[in-house]
Coordinates of C-alpha atoms and ligand atoms in Angstrom, one line a residue:
X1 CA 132.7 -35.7 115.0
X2 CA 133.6 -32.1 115.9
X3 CA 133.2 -29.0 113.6
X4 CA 134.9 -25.8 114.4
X5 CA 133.9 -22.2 113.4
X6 CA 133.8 -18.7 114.5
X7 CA 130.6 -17.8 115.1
X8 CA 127.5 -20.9 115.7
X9 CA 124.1 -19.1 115.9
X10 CA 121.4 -21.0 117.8
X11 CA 118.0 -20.7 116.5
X12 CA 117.2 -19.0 112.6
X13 CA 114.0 -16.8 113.6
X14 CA 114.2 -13.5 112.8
X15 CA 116.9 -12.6 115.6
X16 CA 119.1 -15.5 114.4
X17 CA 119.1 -15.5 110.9
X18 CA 120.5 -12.2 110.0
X19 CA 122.8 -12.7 112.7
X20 CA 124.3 -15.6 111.1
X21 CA 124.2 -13.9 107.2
X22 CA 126.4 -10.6 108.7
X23 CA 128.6 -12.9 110.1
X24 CA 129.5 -14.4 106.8
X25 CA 129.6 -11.2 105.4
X26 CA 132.2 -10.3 108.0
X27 CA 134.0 -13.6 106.5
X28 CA 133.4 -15.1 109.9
X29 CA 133.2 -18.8 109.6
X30 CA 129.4 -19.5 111.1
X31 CA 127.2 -21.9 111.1
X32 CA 122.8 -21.8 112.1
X33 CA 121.1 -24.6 114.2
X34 CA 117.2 -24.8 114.0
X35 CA 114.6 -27.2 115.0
X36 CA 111.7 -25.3 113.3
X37 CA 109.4 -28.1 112.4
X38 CA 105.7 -27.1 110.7
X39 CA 102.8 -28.5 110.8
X40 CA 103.0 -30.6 108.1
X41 CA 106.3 -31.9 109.3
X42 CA 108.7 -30.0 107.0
X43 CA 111.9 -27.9 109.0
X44 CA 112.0 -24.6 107.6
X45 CA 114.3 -21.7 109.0
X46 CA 112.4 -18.6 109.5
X47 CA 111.3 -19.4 113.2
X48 CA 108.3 -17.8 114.7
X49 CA 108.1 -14.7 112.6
X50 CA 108.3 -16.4 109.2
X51 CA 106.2 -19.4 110.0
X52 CA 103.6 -18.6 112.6
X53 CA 103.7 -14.7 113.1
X54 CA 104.5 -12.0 111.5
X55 CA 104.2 -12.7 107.9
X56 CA 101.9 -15.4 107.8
X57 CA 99.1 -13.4 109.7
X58 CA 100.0 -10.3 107.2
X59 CA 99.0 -12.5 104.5
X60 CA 95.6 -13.2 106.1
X61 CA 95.6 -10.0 106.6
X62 CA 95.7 -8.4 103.3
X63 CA 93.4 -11.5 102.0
X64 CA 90.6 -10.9 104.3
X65 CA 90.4 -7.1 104.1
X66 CA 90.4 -7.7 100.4
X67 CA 87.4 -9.9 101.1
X68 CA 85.9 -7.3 103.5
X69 CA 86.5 -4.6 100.7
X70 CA 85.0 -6.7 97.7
X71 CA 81.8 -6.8 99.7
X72 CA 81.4 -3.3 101.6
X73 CA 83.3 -0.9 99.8
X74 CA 83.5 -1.7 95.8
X75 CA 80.3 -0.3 95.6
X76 CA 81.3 2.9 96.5
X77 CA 84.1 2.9 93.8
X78 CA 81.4 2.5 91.7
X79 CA 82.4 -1.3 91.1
X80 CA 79.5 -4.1 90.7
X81 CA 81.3 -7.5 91.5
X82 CA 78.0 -9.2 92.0
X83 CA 78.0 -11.8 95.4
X84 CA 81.6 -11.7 96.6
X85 CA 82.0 -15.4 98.2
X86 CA 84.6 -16.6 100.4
X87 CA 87.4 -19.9 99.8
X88 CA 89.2 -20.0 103.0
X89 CA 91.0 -23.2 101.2
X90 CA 92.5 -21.1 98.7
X91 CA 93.4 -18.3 101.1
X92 CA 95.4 -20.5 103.5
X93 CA 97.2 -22.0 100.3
X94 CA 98.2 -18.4 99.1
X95 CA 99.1 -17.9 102.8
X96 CA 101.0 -21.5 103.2
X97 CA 102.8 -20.4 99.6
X98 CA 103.4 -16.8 101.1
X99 CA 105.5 -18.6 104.1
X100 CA 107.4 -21.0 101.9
X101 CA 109.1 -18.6 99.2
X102 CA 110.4 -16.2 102.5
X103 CA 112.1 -19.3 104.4
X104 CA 112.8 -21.2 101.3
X105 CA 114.5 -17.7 100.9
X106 CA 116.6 -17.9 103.8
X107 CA 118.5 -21.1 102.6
X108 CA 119.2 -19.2 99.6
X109 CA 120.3 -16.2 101.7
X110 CA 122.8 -18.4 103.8
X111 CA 124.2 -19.9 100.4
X112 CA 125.0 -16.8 99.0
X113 CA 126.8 -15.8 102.4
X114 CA 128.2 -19.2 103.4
X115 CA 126.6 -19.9 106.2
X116 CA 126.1 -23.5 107.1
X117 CA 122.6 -24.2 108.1
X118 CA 122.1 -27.5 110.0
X119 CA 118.5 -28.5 111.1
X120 CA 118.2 -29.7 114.4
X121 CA 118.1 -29.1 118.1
X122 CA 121.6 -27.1 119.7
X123 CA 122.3 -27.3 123.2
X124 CA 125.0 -25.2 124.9
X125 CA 127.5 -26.9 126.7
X126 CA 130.0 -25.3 129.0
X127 CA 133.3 -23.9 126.7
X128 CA 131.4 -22.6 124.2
X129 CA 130.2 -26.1 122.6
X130 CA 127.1 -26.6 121.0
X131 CA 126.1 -30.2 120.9
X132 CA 123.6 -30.7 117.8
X133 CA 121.1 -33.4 117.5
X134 CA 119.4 -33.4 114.1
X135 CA 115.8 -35.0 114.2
X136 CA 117.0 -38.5 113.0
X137 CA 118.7 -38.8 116.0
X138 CA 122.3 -38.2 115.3
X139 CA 124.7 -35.6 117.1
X140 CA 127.4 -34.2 116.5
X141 CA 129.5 -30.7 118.7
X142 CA 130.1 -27.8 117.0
X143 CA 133.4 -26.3 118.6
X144 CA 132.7 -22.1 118.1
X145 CA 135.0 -19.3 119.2
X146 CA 131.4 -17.2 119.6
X147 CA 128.1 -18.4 120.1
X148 CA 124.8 -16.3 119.6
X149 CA 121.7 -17.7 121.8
X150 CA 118.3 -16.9 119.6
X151 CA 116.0 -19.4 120.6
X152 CA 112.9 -17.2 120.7
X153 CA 109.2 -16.7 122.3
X154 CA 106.6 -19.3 122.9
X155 CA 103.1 -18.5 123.7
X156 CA 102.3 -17.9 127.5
X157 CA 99.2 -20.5 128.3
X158 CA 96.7 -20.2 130.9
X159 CA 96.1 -22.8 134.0
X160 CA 92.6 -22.5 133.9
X161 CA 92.2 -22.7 129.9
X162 CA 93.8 -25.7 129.0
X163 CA 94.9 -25.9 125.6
X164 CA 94.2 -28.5 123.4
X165 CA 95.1 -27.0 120.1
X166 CA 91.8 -27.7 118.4
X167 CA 89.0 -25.9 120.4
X168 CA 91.0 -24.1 122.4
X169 CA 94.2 -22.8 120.7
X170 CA 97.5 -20.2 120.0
X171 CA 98.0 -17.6 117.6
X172 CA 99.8 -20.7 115.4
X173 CA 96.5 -22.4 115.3
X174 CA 94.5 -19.4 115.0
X175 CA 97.1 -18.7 111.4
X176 CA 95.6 -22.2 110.1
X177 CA 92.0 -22.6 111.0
X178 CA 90.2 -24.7 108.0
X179 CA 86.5 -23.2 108.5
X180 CA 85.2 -19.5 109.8
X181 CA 84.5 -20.2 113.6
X182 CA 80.7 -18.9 113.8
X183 CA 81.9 -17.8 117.3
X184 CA 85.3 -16.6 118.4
X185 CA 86.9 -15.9 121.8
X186 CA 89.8 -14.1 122.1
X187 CA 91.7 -13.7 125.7
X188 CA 93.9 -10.9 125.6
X189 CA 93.1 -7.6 123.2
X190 CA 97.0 -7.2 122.7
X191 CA 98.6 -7.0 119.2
X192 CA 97.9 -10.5 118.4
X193 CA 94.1 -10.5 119.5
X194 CA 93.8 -7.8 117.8
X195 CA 95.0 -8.4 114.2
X196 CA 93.5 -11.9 114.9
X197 CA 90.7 -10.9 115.9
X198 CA 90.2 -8.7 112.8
X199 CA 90.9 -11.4 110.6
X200 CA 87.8 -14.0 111.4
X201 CA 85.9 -10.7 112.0
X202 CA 86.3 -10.0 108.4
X203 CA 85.9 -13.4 107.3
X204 CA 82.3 -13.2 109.2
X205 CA 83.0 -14.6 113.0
X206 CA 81.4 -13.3 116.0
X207 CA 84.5 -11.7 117.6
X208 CA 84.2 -11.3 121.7
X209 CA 87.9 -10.5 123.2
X210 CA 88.1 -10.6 126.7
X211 CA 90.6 -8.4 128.0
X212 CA 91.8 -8.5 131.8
X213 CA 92.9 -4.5 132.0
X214 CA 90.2 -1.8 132.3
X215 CA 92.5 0.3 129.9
X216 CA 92.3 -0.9 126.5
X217 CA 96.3 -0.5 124.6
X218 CA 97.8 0.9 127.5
X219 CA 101.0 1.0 125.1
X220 CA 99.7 3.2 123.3
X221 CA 99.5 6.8 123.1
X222 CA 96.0 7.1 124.6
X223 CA 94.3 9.4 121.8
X224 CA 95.5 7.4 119.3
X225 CA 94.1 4.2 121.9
X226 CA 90.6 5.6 122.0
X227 CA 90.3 6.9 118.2
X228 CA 91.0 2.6 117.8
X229 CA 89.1 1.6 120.3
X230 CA 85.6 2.8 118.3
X231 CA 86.8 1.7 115.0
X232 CA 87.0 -2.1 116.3
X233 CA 84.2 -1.3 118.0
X234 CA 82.2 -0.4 114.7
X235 CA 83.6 -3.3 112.8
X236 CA 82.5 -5.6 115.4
X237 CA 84.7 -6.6 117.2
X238 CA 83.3 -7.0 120.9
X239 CA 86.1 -5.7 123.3
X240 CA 85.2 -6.5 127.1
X241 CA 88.0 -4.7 129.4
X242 CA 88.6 -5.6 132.9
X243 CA 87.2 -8.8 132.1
X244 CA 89.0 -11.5 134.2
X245 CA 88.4 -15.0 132.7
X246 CA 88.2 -17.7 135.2
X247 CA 87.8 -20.9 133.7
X248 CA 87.2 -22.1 129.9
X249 CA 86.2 -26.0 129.6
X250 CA 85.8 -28.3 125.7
X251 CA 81.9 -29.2 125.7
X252 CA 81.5 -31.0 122.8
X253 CA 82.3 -29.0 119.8
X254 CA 82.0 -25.5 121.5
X255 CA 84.4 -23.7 124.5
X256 CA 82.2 -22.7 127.6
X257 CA 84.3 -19.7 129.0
X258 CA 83.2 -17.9 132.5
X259 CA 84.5 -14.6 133.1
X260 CA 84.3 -11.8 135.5
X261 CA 84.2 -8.5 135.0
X262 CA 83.0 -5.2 137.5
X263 CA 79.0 -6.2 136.9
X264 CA 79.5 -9.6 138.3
X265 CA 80.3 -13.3 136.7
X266 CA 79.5 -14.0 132.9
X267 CA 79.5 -17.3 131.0
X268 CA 80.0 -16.9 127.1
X269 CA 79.9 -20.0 124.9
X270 CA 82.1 -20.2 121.5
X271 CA 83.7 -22.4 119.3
X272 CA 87.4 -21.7 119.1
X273 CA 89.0 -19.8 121.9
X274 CA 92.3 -17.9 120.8
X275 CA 94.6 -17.3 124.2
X276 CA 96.9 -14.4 123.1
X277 CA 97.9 -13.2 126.5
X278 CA 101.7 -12.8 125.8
X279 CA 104.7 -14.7 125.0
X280 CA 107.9 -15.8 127.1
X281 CA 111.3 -16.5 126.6
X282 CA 112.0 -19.8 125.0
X283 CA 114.9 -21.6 126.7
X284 CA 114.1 -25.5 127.1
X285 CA 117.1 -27.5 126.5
X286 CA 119.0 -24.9 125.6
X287 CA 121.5 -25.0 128.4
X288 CA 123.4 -27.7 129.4
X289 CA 124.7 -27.8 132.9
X290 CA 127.3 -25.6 134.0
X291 CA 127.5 -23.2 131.3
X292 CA 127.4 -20.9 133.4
X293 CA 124.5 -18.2 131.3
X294 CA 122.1 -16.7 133.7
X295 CA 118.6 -16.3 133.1
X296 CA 116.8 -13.4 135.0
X297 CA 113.4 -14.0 137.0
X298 CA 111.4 -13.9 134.2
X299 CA 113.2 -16.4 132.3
X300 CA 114.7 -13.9 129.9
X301 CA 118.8 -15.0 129.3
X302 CA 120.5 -12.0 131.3
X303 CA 122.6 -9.5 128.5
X304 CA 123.8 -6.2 128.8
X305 CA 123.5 -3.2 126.2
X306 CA 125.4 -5.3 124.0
X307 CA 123.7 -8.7 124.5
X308 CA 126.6 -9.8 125.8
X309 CA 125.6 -12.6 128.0
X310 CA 127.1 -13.4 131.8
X311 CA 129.8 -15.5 129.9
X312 CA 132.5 -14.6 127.6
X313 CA 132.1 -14.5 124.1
X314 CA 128.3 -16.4 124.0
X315 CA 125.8 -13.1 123.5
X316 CA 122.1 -13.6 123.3
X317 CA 119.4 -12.0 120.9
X318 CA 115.9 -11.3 120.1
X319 CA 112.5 -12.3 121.9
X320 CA 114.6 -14.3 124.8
X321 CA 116.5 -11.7 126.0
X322 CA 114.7 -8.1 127.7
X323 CA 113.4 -5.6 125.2
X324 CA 110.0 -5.6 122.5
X325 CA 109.0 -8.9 121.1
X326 CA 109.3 -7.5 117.8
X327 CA 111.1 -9.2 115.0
X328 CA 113.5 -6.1 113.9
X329 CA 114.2 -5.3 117.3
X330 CA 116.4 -9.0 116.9
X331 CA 117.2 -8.3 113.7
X332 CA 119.0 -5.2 114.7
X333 CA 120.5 -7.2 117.6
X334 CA 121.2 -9.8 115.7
X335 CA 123.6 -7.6 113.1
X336 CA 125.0 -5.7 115.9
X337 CA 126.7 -8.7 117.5
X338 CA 127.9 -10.4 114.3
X339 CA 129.8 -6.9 113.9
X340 CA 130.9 -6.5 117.2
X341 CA 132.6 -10.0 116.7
X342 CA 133.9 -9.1 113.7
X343 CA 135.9 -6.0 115.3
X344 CA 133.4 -3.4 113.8
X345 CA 131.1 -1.0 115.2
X346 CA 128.0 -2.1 116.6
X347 CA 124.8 -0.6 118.5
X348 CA 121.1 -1.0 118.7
X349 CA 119.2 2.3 119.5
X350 CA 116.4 1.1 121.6
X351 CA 115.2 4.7 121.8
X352 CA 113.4 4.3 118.5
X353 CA 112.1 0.8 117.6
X354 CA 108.8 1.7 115.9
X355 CA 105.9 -0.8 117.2
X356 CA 102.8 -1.6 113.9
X357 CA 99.6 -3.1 114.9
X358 CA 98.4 -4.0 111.0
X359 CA 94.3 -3.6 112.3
X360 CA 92.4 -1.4 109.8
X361 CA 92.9 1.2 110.8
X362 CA 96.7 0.5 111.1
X363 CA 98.5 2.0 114.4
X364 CA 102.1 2.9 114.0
X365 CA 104.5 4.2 116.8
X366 CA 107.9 5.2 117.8
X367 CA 108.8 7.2 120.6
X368 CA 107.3 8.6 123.9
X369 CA 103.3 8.5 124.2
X370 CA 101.9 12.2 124.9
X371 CA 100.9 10.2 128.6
X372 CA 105.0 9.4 129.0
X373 CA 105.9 12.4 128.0
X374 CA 103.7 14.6 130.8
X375 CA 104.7 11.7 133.3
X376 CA 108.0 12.6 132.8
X377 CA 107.8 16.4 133.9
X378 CA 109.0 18.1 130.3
X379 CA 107.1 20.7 128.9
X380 CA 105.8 19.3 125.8
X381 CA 103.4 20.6 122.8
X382 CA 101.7 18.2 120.4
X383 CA 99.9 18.9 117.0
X384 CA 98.0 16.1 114.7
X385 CA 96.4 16.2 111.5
X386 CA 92.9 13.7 110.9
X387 CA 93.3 11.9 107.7
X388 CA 89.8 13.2 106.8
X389 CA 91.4 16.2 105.9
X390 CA 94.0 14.3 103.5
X391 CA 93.0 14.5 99.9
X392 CA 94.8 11.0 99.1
X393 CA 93.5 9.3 102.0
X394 CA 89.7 10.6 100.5
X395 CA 91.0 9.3 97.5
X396 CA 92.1 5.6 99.3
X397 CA 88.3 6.3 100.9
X398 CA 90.3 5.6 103.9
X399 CA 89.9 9.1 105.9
X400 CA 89.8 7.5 109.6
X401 CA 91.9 8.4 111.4
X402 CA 95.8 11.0 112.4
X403 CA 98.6 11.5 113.1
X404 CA 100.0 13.0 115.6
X405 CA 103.3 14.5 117.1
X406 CA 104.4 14.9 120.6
X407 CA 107.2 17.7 121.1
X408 CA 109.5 19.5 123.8
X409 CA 108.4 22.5 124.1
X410 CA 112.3 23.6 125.5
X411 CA 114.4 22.7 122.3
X412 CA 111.5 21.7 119.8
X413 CA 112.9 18.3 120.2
X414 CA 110.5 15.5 118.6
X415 CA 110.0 12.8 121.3
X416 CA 107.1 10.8 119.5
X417 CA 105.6 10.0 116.7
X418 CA 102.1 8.3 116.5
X419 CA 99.8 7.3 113.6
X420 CA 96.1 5.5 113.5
X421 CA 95.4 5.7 109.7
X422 CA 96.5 4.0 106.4
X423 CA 99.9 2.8 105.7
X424 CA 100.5 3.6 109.5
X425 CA 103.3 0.8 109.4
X426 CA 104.7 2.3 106.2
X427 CA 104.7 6.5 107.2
X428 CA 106.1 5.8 110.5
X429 CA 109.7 5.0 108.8
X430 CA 110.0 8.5 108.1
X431 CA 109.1 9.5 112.0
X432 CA 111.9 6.8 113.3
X433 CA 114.5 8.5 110.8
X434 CA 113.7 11.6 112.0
X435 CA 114.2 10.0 115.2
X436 CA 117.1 8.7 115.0
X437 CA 118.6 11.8 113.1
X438 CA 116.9 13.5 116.4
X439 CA 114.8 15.8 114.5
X440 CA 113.3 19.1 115.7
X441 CA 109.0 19.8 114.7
X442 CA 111.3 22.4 112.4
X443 CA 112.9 19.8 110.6
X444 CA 109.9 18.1 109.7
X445 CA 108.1 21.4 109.0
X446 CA 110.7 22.0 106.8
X447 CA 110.6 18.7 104.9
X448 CA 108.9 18.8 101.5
X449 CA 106.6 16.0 101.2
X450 CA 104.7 15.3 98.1
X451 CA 101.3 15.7 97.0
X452 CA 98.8 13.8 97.1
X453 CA 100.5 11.5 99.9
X454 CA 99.8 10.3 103.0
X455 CA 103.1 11.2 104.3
X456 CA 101.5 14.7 103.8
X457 CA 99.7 14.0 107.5
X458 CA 103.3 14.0 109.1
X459 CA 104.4 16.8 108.1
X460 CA 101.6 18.8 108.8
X461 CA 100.6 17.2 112.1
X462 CA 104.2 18.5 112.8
X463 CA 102.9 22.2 110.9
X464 CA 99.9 21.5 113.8
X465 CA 102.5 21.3 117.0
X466 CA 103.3 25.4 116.0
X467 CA 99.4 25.9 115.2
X468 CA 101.1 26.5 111.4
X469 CA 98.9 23.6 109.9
X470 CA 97.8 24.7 106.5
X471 CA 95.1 21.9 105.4
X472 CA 93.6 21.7 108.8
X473 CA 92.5 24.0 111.0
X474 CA 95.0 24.9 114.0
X475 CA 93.3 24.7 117.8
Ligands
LIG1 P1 111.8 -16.8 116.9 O1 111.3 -16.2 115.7 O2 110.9 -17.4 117.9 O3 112.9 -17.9 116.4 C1 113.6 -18.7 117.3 C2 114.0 -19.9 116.5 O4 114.9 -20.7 117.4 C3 112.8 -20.9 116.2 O5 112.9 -21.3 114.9 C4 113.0 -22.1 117.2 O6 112.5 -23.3 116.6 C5 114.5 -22.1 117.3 N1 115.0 -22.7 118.5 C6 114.7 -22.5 119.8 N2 115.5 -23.2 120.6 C7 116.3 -23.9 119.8 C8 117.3 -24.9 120.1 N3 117.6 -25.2 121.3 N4 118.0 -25.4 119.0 C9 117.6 -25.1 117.8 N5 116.7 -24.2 117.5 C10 116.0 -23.6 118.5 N6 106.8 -9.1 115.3 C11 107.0 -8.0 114.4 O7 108.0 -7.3 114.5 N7 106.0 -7.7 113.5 C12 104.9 -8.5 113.3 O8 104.1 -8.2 112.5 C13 104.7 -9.6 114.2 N8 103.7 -10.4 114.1 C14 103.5 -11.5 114.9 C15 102.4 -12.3 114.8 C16 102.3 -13.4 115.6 C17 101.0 -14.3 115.4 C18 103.3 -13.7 116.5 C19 103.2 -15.0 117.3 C20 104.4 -13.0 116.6 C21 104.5 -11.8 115.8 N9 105.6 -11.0 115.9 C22 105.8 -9.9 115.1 C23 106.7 -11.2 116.9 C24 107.9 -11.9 116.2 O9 107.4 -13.1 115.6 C25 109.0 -12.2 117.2 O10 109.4 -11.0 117.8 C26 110.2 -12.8 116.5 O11 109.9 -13.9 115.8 C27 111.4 -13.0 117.4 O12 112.4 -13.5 116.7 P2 113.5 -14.5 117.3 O13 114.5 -14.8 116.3 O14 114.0 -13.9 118.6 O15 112.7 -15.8 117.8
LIG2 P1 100.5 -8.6 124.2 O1 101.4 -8.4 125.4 O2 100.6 -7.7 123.1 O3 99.0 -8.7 124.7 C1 98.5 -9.5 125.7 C2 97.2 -9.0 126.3 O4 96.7 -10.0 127.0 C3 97.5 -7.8 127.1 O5 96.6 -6.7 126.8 C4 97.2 -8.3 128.5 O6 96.7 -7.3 129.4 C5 96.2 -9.4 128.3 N1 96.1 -10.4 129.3 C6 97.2 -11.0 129.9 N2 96.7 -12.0 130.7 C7 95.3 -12.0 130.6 C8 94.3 -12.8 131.1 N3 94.5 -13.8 132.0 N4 93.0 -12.6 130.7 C9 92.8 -11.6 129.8 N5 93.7 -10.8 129.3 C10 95.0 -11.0 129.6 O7 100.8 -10.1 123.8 P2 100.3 -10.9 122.5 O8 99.2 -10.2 121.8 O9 100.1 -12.3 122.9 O10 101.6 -10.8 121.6 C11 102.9 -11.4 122.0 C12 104.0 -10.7 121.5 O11 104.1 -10.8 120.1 C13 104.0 -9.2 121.8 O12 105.1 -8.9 122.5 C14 104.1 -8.5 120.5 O13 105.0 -7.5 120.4 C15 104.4 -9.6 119.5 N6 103.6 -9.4 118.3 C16 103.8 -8.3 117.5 C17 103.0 -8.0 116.4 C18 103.3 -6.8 115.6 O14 104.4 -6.2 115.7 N7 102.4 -6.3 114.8 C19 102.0 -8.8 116.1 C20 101.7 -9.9 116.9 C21 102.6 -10.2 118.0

């Protein structure tokens, strides 16, 4: 049996599925393949992101810093809740239900936009094919005029720490732990280790993350890095940088983990070990022979500024091709090339793709770190405002914390904007409009922001880079 349409998208993570939905609002004719199978054996479109990343570790996150705020913090509000006790069953339910209305929201997207979504695996063959076997076996070749690649990330596993998905485990099985590890290891104090990390810290683990770099978030602007760095520090979270892990073995119902670091070798013993050292593109039967798509030397499928692929006509988006692993980074990608297919404009500014680590405090980015910026040789002036000094943050009783603005000194051009604080992820938007309108410090200076809000710390951290800050004294 073959099919034929205009566009067939492989792979319905965050990169695919809104690839496939501005298709059919471009009255393309497109159909979306995934494999997606959970845990409990149900499909479910949605890919990484929507099942084991990004939204199902911000449910655990708002749930265990709800927990951590019942019992530390109430009492300042002046609120007696008596012992606050933990149900990690009920959690992960709210966090299972959490995951299931957003994909069971995609089908209902791809109705409404007539897209046809098939579950199963898609292969490319050469003539812009896609052979689809569904998981009962059957197959069937979709004929398509375009074809979009989105087949994701996978988690990058270590040699000499064998995974075994129960003692020692991914971020996936780190989302869906049924008891509070008394002990947790963490390789790799990147995004996921982090927010992780903070989660079992919260819900009362002992947290050690072993991180091979001396730096710690060499990413990210280095002020903002350090001001982090002793917040997870006083939560408890015990960061070892330059730590070099050379084996990790299952001993009964614990991990024995040896490591090296500058003082010599250390063994540390826990009893779930989370590697989080990265993730690479996903492209296992993906390709049949002789398609002809090239992959580059690290496995990401070669595109250029369009995500146009080597061949004609099949383009390739998200996590397996060069750029952030971040799921609007695809999205963006994903839209552009179901317009540019469609005859419309299309572009993806990759100037300004903000970057959200949701730790408390939560770090928000977009642009240039001050440390790029003086690499670079322009002359550059920066200004920041603490949240201290923020009269709705007090009011939050979340005053840890800035933001901070990195400017050109020639034409007052803003070249990045950083934020350790609350709402982080939500007050950068502003900075990456700003950035993508490329604002002057003038134009944010000359922005009114409202009162009390914490969008007040932008605007005078941008007051700050012309020592014109009004609630905070200039230096
Ligand atoms: P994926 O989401 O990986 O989707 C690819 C889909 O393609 C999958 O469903 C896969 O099954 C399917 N597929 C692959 N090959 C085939 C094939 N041959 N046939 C059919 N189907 C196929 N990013 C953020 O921006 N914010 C966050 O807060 C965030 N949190 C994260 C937390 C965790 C724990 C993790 C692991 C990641 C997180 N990310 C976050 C990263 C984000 O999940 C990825 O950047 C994003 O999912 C990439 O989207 P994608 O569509 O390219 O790939
Ligand atoms: P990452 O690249 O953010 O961090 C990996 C860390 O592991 C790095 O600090 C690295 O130096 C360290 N490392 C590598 N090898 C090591 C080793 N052998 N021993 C010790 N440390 C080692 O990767 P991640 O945290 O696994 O996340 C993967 C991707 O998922 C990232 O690209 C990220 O963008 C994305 N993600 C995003 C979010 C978000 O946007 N909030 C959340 C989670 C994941």
């Amino acid at each position: 049996m073959s099919d034929d349409y205009d566009v067939v998208v492989v792979g319905a993570g965050p990169a695919g599925y809104p690839a496939a939905i501005r298709a059919g609002q471009n009255k393309l004719k497109v159909a979306c393949v995934d494999e997606w199978q959970n845990t409990d054996g149900s499909y479910a479109f949605g890919g990484t992101c929507l099942n084991a990343g990004c939204i199902p570790s911000k449910a655990l996150l708002e749930s265990s810093e709800l927990f951590q705020r019942a019992k530390d913090e109430f009492a300042t509000h002046g609120i007696k809740v008596g012992e606050v006790t933990l149900d990690l069953g009920a959690m992960q339910k709210r966090r299972a239900s959490v995951v299931k209305t957003m994909t069971n929201g995609i089908n209902a997207l791809f109705k409404a936009n007539g897209v046809v979504g098939i579950q199963g695996h898609g292969k490319l063959l050469p003539g812009n094919k896609v052979l689809v076997k569904a998981a009962d076996g059957t197959e069937k070749t979709l004929e398509a005029k375009n074809v979009i690649l989105a087949s994701g990330s996978t988690p990058i596993r270590l040699r000499s720490v064998p995974h075994d998905g129960k003692f020692i485990v991914d971020s996936w099985n780190a989302l869906e732990f049924d008891t509070v590890p008394k002990r947790l290891g963490v390789i790799g104090a990147g995004v996921i280790g982090l927010e992780l990390g903070s989660v079992w810290r919260r819900l009362g683990s002992d947290v050690v993350v072993l991180e091979a770099l001396e730096q710690f978030l060499p990413m990210v602007d280095q002020t903002i890095a350090k001001e982090a760095q002793r917040h997870f520090k006083r939560q408890g979270l015990d960061i070892k940088l330059g730590a070099k892990v050379l084996s990790a073995a299952v001993s009964g119902n614990a991990v024995d983990v040896t490591y090296s670091d500058a003082q010599g070798e250390h063994s540390l013993q826990v009893d779930k070990l989370v590697v989080a050292v990265g993730r690479r593109p996903f492209t296992e039967g993906l390709l049949a022979e002789g398609t002809g798509v090239q992959l580059d030397e690290r496995g990401f499928i070669k595109v250029d500024e369009h995500c146009g692929t080597s061949v004609p006509n099949v383009w390739a988006i998200g996590d397996v091709v060069r750029g952030p692993m971040l799921a609007h980074k695809g999205k963006e990608e994903g839209v552009m090339v179901a317009d540019l297919i469609a005859g419309h404009y299309g572009e993806v500014n990759y100037k300004v793709i903000p970057s959200v680590i949701y730790t408390q405090p939560e770090i928000a980015w977009v642009g240039q770190t001050e440390e790029q910026v003086k690499a670079s040789g322009r002359p550059y002036k920066t200004g920041s405002f603490p949240f201290a000094a923020s009269g709705r943050a007090r009011a939050m009783e979340a005053g840890a914390g800035m933001a901070k603005i990195v400017s050109a000194k020639d034409d007052d051009e803003v070249l990045g904007i950083h934020v350790i604080g609350p709402m982080a992820g939500e007050l950068i938007a502003e900075a990456v409009l700003a950035m993508e309108y490329s604002a002057s410090t003038e134009d944010i200076q000359r922005t009114i922001h409202a009162h009390p809000t914490l969008s007040e710390a932008i605007h005078e951290a941008a007051l700050a880079v012309d020592k014109k800050a009004i609630d905070s004294i200039n230096r």
